[in-house]
PDB file of C-alpha atoms in Angstrom:
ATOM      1  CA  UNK A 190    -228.121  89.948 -51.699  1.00 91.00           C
ATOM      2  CA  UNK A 191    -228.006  94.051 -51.562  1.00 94.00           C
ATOM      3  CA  UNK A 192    -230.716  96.344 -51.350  1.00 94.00           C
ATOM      4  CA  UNK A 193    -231.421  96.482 -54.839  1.00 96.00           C
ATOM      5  CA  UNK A 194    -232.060  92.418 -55.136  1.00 97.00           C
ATOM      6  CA  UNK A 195    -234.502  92.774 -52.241  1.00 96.00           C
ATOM      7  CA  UNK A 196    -236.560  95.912 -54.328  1.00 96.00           C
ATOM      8  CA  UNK A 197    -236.686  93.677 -57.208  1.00 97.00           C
ATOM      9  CA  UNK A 198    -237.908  90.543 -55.011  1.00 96.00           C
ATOM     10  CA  UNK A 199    -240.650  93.138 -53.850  1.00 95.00           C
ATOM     11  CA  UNK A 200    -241.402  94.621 -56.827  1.00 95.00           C
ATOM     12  CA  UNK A 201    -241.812  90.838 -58.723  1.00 96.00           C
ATOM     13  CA  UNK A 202    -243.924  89.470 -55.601  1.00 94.00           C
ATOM     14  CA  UNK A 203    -246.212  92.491 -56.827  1.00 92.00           C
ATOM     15  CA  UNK A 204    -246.187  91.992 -60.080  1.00 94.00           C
ATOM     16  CA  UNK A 205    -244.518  88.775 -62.001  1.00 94.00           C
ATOM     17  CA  UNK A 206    -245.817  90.085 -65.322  1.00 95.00           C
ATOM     18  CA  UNK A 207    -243.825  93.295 -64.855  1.00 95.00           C
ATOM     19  CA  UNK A 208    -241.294  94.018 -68.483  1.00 96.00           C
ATOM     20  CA  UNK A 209    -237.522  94.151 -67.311  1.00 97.00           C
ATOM     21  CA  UNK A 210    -237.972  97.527 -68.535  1.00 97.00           C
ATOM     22  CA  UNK A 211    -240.425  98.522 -66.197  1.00 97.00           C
ATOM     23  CA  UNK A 212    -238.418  96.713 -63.453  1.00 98.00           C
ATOM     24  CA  UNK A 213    -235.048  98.323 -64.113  1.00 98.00           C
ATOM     25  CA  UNK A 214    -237.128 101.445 -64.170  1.00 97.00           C
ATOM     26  CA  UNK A 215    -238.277 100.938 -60.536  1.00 97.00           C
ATOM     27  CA  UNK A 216    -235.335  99.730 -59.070  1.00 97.00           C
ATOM     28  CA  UNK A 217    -233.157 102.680 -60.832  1.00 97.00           C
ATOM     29  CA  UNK A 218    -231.179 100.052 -62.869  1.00 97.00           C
ATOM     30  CA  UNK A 219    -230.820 100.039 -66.529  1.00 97.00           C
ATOM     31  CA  UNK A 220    -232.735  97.118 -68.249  1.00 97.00           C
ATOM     32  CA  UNK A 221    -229.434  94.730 -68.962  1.00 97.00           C
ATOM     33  CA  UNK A 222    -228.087  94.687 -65.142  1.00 97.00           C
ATOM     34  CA  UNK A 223    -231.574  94.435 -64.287  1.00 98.00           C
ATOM     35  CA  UNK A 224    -232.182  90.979 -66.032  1.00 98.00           C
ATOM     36  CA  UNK A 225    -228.761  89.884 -65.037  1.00 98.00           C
ATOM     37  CA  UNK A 226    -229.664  90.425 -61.582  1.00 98.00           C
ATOM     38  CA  UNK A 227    -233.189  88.482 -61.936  1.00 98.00           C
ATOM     39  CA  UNK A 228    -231.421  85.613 -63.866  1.00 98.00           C
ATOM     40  CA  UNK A 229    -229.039  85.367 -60.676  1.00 98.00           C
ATOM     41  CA  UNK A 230    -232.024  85.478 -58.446  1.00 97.00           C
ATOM     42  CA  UNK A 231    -232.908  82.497 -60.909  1.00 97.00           C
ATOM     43  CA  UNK A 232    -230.328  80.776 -60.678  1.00 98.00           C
ATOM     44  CA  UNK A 233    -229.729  81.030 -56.967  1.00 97.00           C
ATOM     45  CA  UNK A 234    -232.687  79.632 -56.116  1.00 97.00           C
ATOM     46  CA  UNK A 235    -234.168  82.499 -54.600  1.00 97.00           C
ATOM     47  CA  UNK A 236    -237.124  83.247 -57.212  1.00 97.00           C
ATOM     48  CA  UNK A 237    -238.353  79.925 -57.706  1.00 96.00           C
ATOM     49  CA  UNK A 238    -241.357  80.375 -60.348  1.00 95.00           C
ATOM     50  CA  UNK A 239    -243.844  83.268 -61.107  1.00 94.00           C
ATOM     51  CA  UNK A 240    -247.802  82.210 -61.203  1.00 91.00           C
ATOM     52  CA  UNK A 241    -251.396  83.382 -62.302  1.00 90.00           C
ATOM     53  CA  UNK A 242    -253.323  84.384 -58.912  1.00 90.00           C
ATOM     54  CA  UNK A 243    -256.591  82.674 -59.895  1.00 93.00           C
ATOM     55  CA  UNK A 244    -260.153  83.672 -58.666  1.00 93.00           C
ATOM     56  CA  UNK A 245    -261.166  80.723 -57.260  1.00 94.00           C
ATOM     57  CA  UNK A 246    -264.724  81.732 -57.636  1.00 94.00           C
ATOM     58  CA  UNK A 247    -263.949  81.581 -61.398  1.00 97.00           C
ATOM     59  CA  UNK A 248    -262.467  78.104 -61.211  1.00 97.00           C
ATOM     60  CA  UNK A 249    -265.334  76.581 -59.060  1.00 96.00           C
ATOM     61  CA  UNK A 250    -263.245  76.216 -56.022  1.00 96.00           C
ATOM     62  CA  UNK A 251    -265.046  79.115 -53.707  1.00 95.00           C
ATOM     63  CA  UNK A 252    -265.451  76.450 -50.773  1.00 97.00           C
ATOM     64  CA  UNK A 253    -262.112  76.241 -48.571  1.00 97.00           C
ATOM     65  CA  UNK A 254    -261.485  74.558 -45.478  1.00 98.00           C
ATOM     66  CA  UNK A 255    -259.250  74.149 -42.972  1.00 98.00           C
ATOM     67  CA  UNK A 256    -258.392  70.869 -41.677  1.00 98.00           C
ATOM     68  CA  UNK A 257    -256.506  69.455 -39.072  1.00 98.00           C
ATOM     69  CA  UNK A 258    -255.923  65.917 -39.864  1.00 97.00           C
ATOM     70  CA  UNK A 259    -253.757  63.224 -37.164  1.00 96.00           C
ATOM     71  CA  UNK A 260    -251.821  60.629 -38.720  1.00 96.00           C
ATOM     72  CA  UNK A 261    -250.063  57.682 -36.496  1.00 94.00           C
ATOM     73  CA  UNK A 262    -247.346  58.363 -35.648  1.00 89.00           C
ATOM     74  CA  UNK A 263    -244.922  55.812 -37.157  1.00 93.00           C
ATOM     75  CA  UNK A 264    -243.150  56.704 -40.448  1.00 94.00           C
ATOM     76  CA  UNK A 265    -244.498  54.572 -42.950  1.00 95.00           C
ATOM     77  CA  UNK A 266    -247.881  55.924 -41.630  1.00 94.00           C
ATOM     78  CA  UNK A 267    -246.633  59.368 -42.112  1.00 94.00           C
ATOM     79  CA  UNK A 268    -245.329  58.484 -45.271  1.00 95.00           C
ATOM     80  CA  UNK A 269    -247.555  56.763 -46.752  1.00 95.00           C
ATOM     81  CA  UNK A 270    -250.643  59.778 -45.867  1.00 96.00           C
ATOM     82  CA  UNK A 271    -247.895  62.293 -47.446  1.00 96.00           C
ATOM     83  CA  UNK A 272    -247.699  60.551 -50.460  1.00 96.00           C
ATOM     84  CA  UNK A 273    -251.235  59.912 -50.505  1.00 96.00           C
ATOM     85  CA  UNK A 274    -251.810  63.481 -50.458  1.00 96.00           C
ATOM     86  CA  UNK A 275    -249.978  64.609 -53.662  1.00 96.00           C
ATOM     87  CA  UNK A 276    -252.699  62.748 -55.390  1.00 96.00           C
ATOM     88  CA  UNK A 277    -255.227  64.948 -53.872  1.00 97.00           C
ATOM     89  CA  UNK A 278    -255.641  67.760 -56.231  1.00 96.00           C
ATOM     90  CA  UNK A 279    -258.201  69.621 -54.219  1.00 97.00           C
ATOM     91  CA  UNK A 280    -255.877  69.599 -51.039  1.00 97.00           C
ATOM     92  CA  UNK A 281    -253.988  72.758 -52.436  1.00 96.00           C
ATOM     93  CA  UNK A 282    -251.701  73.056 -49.005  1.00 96.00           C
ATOM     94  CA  UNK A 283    -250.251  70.723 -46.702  1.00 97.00           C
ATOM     95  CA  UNK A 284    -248.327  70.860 -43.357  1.00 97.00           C
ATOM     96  CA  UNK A 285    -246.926  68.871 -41.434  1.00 96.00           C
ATOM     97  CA  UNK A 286    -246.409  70.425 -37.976  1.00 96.00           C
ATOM     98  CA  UNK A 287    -244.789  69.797 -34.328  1.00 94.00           C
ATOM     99  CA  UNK A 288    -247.750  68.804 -32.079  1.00 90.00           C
ATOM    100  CA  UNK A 289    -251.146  68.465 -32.115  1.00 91.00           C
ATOM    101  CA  UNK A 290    -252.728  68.634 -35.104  1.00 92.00           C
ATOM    102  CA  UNK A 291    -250.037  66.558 -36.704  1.00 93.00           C
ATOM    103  CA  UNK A 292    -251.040  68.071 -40.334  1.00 96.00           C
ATOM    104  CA  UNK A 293    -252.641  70.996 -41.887  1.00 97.00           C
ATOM    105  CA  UNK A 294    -254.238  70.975 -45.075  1.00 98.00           C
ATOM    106  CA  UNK A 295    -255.875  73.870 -46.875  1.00 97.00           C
ATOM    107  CA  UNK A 296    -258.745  72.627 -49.482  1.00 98.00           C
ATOM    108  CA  UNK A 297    -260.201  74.106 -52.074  1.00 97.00           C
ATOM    109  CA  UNK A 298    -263.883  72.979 -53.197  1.00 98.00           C
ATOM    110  CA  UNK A 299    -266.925  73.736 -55.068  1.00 97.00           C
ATOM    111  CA  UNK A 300    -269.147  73.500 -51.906  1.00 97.00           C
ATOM    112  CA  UNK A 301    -270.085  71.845 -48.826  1.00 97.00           C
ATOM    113  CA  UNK A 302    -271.640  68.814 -50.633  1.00 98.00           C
ATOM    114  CA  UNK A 303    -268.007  68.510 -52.789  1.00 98.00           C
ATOM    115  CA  UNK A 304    -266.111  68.541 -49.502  1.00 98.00           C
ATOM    116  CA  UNK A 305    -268.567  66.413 -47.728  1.00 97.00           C
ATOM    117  CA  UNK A 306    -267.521  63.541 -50.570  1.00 97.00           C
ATOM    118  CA  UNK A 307    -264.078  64.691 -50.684  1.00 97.00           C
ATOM    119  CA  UNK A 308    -263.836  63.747 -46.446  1.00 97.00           C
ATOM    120  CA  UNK A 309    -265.827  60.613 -46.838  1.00 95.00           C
ATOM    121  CA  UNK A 310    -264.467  58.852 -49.698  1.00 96.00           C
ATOM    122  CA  UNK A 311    -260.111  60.597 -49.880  1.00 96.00           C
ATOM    123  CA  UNK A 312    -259.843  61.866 -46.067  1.00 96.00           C
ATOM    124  CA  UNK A 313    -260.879  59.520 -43.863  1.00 94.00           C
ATOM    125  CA  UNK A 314    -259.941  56.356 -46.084  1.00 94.00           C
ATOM    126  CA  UNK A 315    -256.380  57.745 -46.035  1.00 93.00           C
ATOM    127  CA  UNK A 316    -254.210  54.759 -44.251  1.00 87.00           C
ATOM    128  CA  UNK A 317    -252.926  56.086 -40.682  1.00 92.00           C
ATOM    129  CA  UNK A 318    -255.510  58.994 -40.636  1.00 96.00           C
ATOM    130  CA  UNK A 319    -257.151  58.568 -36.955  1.00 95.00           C
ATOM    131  CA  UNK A 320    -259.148  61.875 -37.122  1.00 96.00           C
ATOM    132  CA  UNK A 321    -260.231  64.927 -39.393  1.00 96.00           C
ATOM    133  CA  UNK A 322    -261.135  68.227 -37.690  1.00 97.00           C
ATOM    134  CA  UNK A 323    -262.651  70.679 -40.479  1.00 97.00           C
ATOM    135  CA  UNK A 324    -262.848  74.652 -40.174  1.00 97.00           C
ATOM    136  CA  UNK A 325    -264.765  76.036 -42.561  1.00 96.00           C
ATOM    137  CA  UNK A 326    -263.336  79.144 -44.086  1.00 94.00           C
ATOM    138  CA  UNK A 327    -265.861  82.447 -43.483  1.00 93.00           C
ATOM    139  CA  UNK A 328    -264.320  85.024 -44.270  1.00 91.00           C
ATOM    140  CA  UNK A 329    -260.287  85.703 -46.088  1.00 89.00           C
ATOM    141  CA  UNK A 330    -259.140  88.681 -44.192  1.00 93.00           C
ATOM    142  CA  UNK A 331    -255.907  88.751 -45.166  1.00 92.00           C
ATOM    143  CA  UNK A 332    -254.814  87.648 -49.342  1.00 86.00           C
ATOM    144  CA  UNK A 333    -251.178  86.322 -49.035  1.00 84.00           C
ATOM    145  CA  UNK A 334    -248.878  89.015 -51.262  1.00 83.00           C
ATOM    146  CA  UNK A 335    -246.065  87.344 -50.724  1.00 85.00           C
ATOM    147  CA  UNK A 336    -242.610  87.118 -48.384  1.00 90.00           C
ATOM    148  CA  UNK A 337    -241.497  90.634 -46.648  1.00 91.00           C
ATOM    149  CA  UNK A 338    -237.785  90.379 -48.096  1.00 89.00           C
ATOM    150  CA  UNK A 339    -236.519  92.941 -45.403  1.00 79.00           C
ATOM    151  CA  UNK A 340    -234.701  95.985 -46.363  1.00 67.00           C
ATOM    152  CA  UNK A 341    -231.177  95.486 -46.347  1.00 49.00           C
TER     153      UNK A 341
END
């Protein structure tokens, strides 16, 4: 990967709606290296999809928390709460992590009252689980933009 590849990396992660001719334009590259470069990046595995940012205000999901959840610690406990989780549509990102807490979720609700059901009825029931810490998000400070692909 040269220094071009990483300028159009940056330049996508800015804007994924952005014409290969506008692209090409950026990067100095004429439109058909340009798309032969992104099809590469494709194919490589190194742009793996291009998505809507969504106002979650717009979408009814303003309410996020943070929660720290600990699983036993056996693996068909782990398993079994991973799994679980991919049926969870309003847990929008999961971790699992070295330490304590053994998993990170990120949720996305309409409001306290959604999330209250949401722990008592999914979280807690979850086989394994043996406690759920929630931080309620206050304030975004900082909007995720995407990886810093270095300069080369």
């Amino acid at each position: 990967m040269d220094a071009i590849d990483r300028e159009i990396l940056r330049e996508l992660q800015r804007d994924g709606r952005l014409s290969n001719q506008e692209l090409a334009q950026r990067v100095g590259l004429t439109p058909s290296p340009c798309m032969r470069r992104v099809r590469q990046l494709e194919q490589d595995g190194v742009i793996q999809g291009y998505r809507a940012v969504i106002n979650p205000e717009a979408v009814d999901r303003g309410f996020e928390v943070l929660v720290s959840v600990e699983v036993r610690r056996d693996r068909e406990a782990v398993e079994a709460f991973e799994a679980a989780l991919q049926d969870i549509p309003d847990v929008i990102e999961a971790y699992r992590l070295f330490g304590s807490p053994g998993c990170l979720l990120r949720i996305a609700v309409a409001d306290l009252r959604a999330y209250e059901r949401l722990w008592i009825e999914q979280l807690t029931a979850l086989s394994g689980v043996t406690e759920v810490n929630s931080q309620i998000i206050m304030k975004r400070i900082k909007e995720p933009t995407g990886l810093p692909v270095g300069r080369s």
